[in-house]
Coordinates of C-alpha atoms and ligand atoms in Angstrom, one line a residue:
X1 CA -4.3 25.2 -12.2
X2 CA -0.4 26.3 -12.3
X3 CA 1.8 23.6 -14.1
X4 CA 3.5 23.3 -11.1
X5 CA 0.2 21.4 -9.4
X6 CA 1.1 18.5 -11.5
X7 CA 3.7 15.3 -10.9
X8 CA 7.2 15.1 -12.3
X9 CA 6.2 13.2 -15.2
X10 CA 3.0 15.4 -15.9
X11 CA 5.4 18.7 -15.6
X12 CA 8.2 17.2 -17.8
X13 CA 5.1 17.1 -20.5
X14 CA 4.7 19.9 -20.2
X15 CA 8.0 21.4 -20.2
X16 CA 8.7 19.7 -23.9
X17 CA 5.5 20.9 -25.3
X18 CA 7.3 24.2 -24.2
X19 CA 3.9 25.1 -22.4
X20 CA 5.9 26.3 -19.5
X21 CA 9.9 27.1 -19.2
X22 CA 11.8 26.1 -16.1
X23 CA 12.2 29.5 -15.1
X24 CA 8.6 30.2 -14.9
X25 CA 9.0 27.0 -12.6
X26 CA 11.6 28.7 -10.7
X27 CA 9.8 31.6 -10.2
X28 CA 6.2 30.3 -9.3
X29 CA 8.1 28.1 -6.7
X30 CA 9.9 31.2 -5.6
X31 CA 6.9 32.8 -5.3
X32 CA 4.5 30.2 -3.6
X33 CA 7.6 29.6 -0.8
X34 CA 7.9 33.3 -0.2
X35 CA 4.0 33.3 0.2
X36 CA 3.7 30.2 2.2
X37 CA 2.9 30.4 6.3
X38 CA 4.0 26.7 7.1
X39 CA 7.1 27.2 8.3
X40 CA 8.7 25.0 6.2
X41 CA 11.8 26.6 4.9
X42 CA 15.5 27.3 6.5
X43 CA 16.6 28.8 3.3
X44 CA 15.3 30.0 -0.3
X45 CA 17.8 29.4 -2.7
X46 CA 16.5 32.3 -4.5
X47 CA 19.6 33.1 -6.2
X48 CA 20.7 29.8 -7.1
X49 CA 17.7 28.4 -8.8
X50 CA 17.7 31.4 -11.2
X51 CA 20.9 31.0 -12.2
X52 CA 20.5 27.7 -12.8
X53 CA 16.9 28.1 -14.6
X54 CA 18.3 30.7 -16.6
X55 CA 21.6 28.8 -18.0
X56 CA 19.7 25.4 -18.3
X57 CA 20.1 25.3 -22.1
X58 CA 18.4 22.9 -24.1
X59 CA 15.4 20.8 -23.2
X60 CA 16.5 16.9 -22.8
X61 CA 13.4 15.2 -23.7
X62 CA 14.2 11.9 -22.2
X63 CA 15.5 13.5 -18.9
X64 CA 12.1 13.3 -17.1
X65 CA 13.9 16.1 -14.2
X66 CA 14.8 18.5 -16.3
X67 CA 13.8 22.2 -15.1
X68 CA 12.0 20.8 -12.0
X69 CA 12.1 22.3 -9.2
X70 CA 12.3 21.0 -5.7
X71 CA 13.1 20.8 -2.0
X72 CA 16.1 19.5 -0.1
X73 CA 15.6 18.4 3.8
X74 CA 18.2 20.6 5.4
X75 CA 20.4 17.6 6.6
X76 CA 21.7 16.7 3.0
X77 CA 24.9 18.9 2.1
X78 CA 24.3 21.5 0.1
X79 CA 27.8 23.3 -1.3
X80 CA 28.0 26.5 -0.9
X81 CA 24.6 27.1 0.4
X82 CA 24.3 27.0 4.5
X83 CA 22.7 23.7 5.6
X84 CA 22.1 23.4 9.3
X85 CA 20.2 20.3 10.1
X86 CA 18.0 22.9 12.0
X87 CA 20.0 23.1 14.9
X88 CA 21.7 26.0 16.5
X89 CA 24.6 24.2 16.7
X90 CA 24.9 24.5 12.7
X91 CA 23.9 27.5 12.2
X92 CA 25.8 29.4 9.5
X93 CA 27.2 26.3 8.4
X94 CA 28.2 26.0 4.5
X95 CA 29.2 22.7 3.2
X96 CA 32.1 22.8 0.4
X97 CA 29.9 20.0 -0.8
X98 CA 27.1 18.8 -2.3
X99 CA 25.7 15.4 -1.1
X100 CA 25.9 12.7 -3.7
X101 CA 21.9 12.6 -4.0
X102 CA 22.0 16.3 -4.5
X103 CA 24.7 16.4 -7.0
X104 CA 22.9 13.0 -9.4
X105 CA 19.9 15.8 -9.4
X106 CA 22.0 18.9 -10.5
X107 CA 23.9 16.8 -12.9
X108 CA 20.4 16.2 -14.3
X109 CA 19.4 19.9 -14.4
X110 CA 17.1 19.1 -11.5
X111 CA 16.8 23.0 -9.8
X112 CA 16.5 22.9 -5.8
X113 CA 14.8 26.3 -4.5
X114 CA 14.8 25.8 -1.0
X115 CA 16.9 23.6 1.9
X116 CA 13.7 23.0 4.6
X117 CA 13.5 22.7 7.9
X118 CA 13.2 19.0 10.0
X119 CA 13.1 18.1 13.9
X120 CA 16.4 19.0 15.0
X121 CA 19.1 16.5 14.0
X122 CA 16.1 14.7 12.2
X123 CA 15.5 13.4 16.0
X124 CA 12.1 13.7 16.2
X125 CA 8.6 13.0 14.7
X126 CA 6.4 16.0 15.0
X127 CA 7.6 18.5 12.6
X128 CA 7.7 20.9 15.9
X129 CA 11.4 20.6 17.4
X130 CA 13.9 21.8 14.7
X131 CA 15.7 25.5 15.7
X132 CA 12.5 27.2 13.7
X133 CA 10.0 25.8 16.1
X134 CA 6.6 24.1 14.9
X135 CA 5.8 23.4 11.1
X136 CA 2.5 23.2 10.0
X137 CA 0.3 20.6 8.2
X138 CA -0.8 23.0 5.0
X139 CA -4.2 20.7 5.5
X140 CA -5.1 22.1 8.7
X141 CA -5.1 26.0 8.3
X142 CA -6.1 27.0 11.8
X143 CA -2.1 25.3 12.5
X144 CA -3.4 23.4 15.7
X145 CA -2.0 20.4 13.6
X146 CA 1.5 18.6 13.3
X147 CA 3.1 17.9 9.9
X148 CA 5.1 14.9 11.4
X149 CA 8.9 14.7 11.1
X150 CA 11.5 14.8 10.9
X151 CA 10.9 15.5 7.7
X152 CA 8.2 18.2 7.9
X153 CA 9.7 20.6 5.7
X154 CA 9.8 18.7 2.5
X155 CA 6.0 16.9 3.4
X156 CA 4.5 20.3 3.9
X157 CA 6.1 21.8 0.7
X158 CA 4.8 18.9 -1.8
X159 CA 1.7 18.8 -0.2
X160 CA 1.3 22.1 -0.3
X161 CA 1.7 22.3 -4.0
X162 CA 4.5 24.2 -3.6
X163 CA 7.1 21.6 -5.6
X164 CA 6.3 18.2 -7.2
X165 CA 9.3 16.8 -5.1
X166 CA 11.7 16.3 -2.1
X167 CA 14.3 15.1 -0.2
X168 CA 13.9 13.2 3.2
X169 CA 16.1 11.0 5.2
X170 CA 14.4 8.1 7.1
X171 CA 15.8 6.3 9.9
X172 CA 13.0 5.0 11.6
X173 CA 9.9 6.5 9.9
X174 CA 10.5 10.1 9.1
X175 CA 9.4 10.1 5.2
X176 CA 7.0 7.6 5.8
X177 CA 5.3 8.8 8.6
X178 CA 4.9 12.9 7.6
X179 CA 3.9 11.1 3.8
X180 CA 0.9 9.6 5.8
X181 CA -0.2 13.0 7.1
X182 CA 0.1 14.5 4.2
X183 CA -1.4 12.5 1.6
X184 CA 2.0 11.9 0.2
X185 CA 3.7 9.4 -1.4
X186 CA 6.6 8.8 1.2
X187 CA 9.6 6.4 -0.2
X188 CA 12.8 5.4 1.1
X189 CA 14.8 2.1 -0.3
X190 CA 16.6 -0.4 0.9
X191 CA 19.2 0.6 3.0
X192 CA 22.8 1.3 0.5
X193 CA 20.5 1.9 -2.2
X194 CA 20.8 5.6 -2.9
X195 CA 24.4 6.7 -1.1
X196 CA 24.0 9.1 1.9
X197 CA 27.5 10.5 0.9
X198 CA 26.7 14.2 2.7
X199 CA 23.2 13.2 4.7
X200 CA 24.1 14.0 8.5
X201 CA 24.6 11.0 9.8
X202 CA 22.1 9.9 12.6
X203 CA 22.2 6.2 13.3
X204 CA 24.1 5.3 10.2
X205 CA 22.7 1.6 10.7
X206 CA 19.2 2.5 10.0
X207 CA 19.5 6.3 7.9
X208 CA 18.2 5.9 4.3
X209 CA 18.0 9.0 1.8
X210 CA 14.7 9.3 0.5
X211 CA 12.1 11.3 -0.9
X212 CA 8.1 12.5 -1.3
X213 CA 6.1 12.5 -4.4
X214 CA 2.6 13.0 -5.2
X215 CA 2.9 9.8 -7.4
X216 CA 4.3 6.2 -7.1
X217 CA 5.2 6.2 -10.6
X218 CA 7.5 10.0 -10.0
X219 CA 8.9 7.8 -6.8
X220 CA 10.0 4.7 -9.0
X221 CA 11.5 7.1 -12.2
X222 CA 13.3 9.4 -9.4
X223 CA 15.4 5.9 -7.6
X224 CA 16.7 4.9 -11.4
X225 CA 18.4 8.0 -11.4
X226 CA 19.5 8.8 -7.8
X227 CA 20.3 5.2 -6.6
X228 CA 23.8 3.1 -7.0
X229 CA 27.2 2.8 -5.9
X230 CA 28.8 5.7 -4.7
X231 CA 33.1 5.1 -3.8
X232 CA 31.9 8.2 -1.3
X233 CA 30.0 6.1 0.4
X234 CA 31.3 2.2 1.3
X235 CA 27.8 1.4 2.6
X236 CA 26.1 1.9 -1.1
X237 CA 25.0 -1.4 -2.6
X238 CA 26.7 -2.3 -6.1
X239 CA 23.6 -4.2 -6.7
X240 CA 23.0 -3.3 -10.7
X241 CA 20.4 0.1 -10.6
X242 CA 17.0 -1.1 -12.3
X243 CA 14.6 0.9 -14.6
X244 CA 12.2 0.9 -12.0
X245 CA 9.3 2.3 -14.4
X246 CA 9.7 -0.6 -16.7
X247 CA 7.7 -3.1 -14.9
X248 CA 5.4 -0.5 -13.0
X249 CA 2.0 -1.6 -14.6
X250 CA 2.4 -5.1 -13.8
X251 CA -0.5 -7.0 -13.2
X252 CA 0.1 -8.1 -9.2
X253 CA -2.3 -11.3 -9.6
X254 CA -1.0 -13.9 -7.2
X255 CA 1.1 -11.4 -5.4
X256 CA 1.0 -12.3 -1.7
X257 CA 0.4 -9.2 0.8
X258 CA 1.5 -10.1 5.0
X259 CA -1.1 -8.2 7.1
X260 CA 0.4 -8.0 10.9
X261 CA -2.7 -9.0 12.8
X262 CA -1.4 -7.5 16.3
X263 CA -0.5 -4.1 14.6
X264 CA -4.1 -3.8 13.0
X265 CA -5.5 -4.9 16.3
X266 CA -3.6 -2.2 18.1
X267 CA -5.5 0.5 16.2
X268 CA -8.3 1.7 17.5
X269 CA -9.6 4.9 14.6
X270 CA -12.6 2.9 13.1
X271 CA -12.3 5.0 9.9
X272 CA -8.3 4.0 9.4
X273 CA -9.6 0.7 9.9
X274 CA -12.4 0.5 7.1
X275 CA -10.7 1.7 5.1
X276 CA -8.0 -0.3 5.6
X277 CA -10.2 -3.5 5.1
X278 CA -11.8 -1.9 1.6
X279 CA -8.0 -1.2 0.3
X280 CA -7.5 -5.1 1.0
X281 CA -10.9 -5.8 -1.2
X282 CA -9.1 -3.7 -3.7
X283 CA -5.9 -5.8 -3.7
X284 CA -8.1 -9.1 -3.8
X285 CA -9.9 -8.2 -6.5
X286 CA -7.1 -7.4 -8.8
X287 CA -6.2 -11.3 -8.0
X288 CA -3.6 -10.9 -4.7
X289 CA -3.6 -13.1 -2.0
X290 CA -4.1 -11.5 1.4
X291 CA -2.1 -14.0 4.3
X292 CA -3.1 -12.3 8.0
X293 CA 0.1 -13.4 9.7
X294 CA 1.0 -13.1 13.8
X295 CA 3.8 -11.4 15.4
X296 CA 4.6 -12.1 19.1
X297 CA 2.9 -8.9 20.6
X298 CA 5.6 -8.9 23.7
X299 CA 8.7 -8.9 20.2
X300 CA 5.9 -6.1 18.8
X301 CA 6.2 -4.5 22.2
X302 CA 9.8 -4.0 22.1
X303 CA 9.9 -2.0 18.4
X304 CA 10.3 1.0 20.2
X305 CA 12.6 0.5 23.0
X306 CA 15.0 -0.9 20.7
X307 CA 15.0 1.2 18.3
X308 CA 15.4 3.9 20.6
X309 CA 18.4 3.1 22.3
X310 CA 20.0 1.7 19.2
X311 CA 19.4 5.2 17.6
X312 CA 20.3 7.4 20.9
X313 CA 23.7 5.4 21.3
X314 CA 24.9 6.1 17.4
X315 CA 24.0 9.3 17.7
X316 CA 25.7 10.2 20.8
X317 CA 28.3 8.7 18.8
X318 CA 28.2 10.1 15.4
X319 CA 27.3 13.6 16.5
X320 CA 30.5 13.7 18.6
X321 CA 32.3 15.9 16.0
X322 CA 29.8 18.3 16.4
X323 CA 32.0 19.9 19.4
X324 CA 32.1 24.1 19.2
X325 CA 35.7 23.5 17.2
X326 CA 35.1 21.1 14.5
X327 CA 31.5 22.0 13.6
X328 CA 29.5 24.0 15.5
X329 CA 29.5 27.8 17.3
X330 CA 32.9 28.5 19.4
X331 CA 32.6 29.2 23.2
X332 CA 35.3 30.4 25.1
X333 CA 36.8 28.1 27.3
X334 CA 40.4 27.6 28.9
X335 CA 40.6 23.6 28.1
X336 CA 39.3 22.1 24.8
X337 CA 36.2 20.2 27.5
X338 CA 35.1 23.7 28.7
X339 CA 34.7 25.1 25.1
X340 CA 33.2 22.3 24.0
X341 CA 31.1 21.5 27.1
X342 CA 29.8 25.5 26.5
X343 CA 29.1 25.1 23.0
X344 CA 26.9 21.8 23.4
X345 CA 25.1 23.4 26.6
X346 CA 24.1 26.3 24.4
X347 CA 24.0 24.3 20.5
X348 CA 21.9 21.9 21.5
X349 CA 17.9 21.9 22.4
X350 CA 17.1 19.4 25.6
X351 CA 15.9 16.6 23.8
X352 CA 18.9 16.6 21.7
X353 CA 20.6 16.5 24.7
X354 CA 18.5 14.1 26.4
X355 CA 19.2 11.7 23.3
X356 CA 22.7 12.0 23.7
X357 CA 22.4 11.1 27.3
X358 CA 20.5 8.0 26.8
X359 CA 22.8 7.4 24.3
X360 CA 26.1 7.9 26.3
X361 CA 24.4 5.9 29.1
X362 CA 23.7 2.8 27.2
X363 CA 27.2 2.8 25.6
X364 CA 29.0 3.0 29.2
X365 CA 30.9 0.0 29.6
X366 CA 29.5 -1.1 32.7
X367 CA 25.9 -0.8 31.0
X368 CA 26.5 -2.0 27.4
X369 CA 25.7 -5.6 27.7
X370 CA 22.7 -4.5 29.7
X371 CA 21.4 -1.8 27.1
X372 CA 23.5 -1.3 23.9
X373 CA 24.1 -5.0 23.0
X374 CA 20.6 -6.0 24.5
X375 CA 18.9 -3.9 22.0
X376 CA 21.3 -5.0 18.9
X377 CA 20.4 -8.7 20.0
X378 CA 16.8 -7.8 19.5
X379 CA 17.0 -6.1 16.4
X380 CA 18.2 -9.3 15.0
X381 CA 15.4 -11.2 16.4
X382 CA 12.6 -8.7 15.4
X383 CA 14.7 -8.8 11.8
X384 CA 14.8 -12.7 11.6
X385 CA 10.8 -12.8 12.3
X386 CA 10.3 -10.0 9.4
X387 CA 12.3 -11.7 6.9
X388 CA 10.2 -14.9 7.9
X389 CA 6.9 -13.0 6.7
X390 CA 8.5 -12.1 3.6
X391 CA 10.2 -15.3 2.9
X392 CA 6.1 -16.5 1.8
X393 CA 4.8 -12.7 1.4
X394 CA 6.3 -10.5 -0.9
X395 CA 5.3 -7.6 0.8
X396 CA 3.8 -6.2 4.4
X397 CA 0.9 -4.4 4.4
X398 CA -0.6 -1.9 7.2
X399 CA -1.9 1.5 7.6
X400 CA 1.5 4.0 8.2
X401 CA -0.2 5.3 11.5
X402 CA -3.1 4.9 13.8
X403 CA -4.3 8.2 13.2
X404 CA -4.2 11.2 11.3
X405 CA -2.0 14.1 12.1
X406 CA -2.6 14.8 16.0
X407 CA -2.5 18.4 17.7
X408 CA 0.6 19.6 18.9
X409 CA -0.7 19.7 22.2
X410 CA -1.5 16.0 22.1
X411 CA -0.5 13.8 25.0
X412 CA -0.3 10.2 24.1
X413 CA -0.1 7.3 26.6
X414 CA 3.6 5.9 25.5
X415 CA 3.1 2.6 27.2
X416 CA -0.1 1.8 25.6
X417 CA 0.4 -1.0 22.3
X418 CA -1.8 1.8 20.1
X419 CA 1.2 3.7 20.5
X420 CA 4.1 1.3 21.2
X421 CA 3.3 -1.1 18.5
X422 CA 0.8 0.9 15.7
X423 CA 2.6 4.3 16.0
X424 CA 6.0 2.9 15.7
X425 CA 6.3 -0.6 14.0
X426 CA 7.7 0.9 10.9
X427 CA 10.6 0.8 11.8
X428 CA 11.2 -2.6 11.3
X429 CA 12.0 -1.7 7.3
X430 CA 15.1 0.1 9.0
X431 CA 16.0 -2.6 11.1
X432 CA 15.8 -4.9 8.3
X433 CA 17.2 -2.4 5.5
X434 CA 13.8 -3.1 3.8
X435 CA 12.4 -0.8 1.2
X436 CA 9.3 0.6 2.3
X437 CA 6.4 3.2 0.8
X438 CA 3.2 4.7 2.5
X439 CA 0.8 6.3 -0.1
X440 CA -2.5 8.1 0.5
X441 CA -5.4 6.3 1.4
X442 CA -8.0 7.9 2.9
X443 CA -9.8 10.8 4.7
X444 CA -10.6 11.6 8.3
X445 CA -12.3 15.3 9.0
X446 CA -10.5 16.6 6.0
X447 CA -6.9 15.5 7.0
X448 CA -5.4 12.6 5.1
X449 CA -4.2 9.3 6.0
X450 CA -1.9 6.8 4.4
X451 CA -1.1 3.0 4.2
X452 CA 2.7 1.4 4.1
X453 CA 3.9 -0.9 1.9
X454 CA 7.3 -2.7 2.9
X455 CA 9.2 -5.2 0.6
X456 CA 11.7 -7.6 0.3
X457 CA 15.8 -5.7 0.3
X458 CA 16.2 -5.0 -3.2
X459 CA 13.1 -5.9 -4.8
X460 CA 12.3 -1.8 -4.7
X461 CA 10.6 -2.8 -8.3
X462 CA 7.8 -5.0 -7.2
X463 CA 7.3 -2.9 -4.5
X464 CA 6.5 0.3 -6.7
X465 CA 4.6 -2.1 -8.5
X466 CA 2.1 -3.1 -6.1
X467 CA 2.4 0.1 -4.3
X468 CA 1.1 2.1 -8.0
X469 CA -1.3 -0.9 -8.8
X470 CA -3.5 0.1 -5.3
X471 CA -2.7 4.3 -6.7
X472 CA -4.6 3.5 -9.5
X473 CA -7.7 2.5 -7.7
X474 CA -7.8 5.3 -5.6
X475 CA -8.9 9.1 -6.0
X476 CA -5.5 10.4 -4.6
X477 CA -3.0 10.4 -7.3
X478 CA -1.5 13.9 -7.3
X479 CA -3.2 14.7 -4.0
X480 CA -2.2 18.1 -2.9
X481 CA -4.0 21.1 -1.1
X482 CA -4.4 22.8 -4.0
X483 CA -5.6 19.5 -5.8
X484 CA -8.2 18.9 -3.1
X485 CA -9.6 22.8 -3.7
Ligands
LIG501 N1 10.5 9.7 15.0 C1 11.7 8.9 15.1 C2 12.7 9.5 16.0 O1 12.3 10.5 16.6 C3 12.3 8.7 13.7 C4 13.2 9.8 13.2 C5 13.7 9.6 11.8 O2 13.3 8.7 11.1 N2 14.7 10.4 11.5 O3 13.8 9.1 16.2

């Protein structure tokens, strides 16, 4: 056992007993990324972390980050230190700033070692389309299988054992999902929660900053100190930042838990299932109330197709600045369109591209009513029905994916509700700005599989409350590769 196997919590022990310094950290981090063969990283921040580990100064005993090191999803803005959102059309970018979420971490002597790698864009959920090609799940070593995305880089790194922490962005399952396939605690709040002040924007309506643990316990002490207002961000919530440890150990009796019928009965992985039902025994014994509730399947059926022109047309939108002259490489090109028309035909991969097109199609004038303003109206209606079930539940519970990681070679029937409704339902907690946390569950052929809590906007406490009270009557607290060994 290295110290860095253990939590945050566990570590920062450690660090006061003075068992371990924060540039041993550094340097064991250092070491295990150099050594790693996932493909997880766009850049070790080799340099930078032993700096900072070696002019950390004093221990602060109540600063539970202190000396720990971890992982930033290369999307966040990292100053001075090249962050290209694994796109060619980035590359060699360096921010003169750091994102706000970055910069509550280095105030707190938090050390980042690496900026890893993500779907392009974050557009994606396989782990296998950013500019580095596929990352792998560290559970499957023969690397036939995916790691999930976008936020691949920072799953595969805590589960790997690699750091105890790190930085996603979800904007329609991408910390949750990737958490599920790798036995990770996957958290992102309610939306304006933590500030995305430097997190490329994707679909700025949906896009929360978030993170991956290996405990629900690091997740809630981590949002006490990287949530609240931010005057860089108008869209962060002034809503008072809670100690969100303090009520952690709760008891949940009389708690009432929403299961979505049609989502369960869209799944068809008998062992994601059993389980499932045992983890409900669990909740019923410590005294919860388990309400099965209906959704209308054809509402269900429309999760995806909403979501995905809704995120394809702020895109198109919000990546327009990314042009060959602004951002991105320069092209010749006699008129401003030819340079930049150059620059995007080379910058881009083709489902970026194929993103943007949806997305510019749907915003056309002449389509907009039909497509863009279609899809907003349904978001409202799939939101209305959602807040219903939580009016009387206090939180929705379902496993985070019909399966464990698939191959990459895997070809899915996308009109099929397994994959429509069960693959992709969660986004409904961006739709609704809902905070929302999958932790491990269960086992399938040695690959993990995780469950999703989502809870009322705001109430992130009792959700890390209910979501640690199931932890504890599990085997997978800390769950990592090296763990499992
Ligand atoms: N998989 C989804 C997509 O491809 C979600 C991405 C995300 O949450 N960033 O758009």
């Amino acid at each position: 056992m290295s110290y860095l196997d253990l939590t945050i919590l566990d570590l920062h022990k450690a660090l006061v007993e003075k068992k371990v310094t924060p540039l041993e950290l550094v340097k064991e981090a250092i070491d295990r990324l150099k050594k790693d063969d996932n493909n997880a990283v766009e850049y070790l921040m080799e340099k930078e972390a032993i700096e900072l580990a070696t002019n950390i100064g004093e221990i602060e005993v109540d600063n539970p980050v202190w000396g720990i090191p971890f992982a930033i999803k290369d999307n966040f803005s990292t100053k001075d230190v090249p962050t290209c959102g694994s796109s060619d059309m980035l590359k060699g970018y360096v921010p003169v700033y750091n994102a706000t979420i970055v910069e509550k971490l280095l105030k707190k002597k938090a050390i980042p070692v690496a900026k890893v790698t993500l779907d392009e864009l974050a557009m994606g959920g396989t782990g296998a389309t950013g500019h580095l090609g596929k990352t792998y799940n560290p559970y499957d070593p023969s690397h036939k299988k995916m790691m999930g995305g976008s936020s691949c880089g920072s799953a595969s790194v805590v589960a790997s054992g690699i750091v105890p922490f790190a930085l996603g962005s979800d904007t329609g399952d991408s910390i949750r999902k990737p958490a599920s396939y790798g036995g990770l605690v996957g958290f992102k709040p309610s939306w304006g929660r933590i500030s995305r002040y430097g997190l490329f924007p994707f679909t700025p309506s949906l896009d929360a900053a978030g993170y991956f643990t290996r405990s629900v316990k690091d997740a809630a002490m981590l949002l006490s100190i990287v949530a609240g207002e931010d005057k860089n961000d108008f869209t962060s919530s002034n809503k008072p930042v809670e100690n969100y440890v303090d009520n952690i150990d709760k008891p949940i009796k009389n708690i009432s838990i929403a299961v979505i019928k049609e989502i369960v009965e869209s799944i068809s992985n008998e062992t994601i299932i059993n389980q499932f039902k045992e983890t409900l025994k669990i909740y019923q014994n410590l005294g919860a109330k388990i309400n099965y509730v209906s959704m209308d399947k054809h509402l269900l059926q429309t999760l995806f197709p909403t979501y995905y022109i809704m995120s394809c047309s702020e895109a198109t939108s919000n990546n327009a600045n990314l042009d060959g002259i602004k951002f991105g490489p320069y092209f010749d090109g006699t008129t401003y369109i030819e340079a930049m028309k150059n620059a995007r035909t080379k910058g881009f991969s083709e489902r970026i591209k194929r993103r943007f097109i949806i997305g510019s199609y749907s915003l056309m004038k002449e389509n907009q009513n039909e497509l863009f303003l279609r899809a907003a109206k349904n978001r409202h209606k799939i939101v209305d029905e959602v807040n219903k079930i939580l009016k009387t539940n206090d939180v929705i519970f379902l496993p985070a994916s019909p399966t464990t990681a698939a191959p990459f070679d895997n070809k899915v029937d996308q009109l099929k509700d397994e994959y429509l409704i069960a693959d992709n339902y969660m986004v409904i907690a961006n739709f609704a700005g809902l905070p929302s946390i999958t932790i491990p569950c269960g086992f399938e052929n040695d690959l993990p599989f995780g469950f999703n809590l989502t809870g009322r906007a705001f109430e992130e406490s009792k959700l890390l409350n209910i979501a640690k009270a199931l932890e504890d009557k599990l085997p997978y607290y800390n769950l990592s590769v090296r763990s499992k060994k």
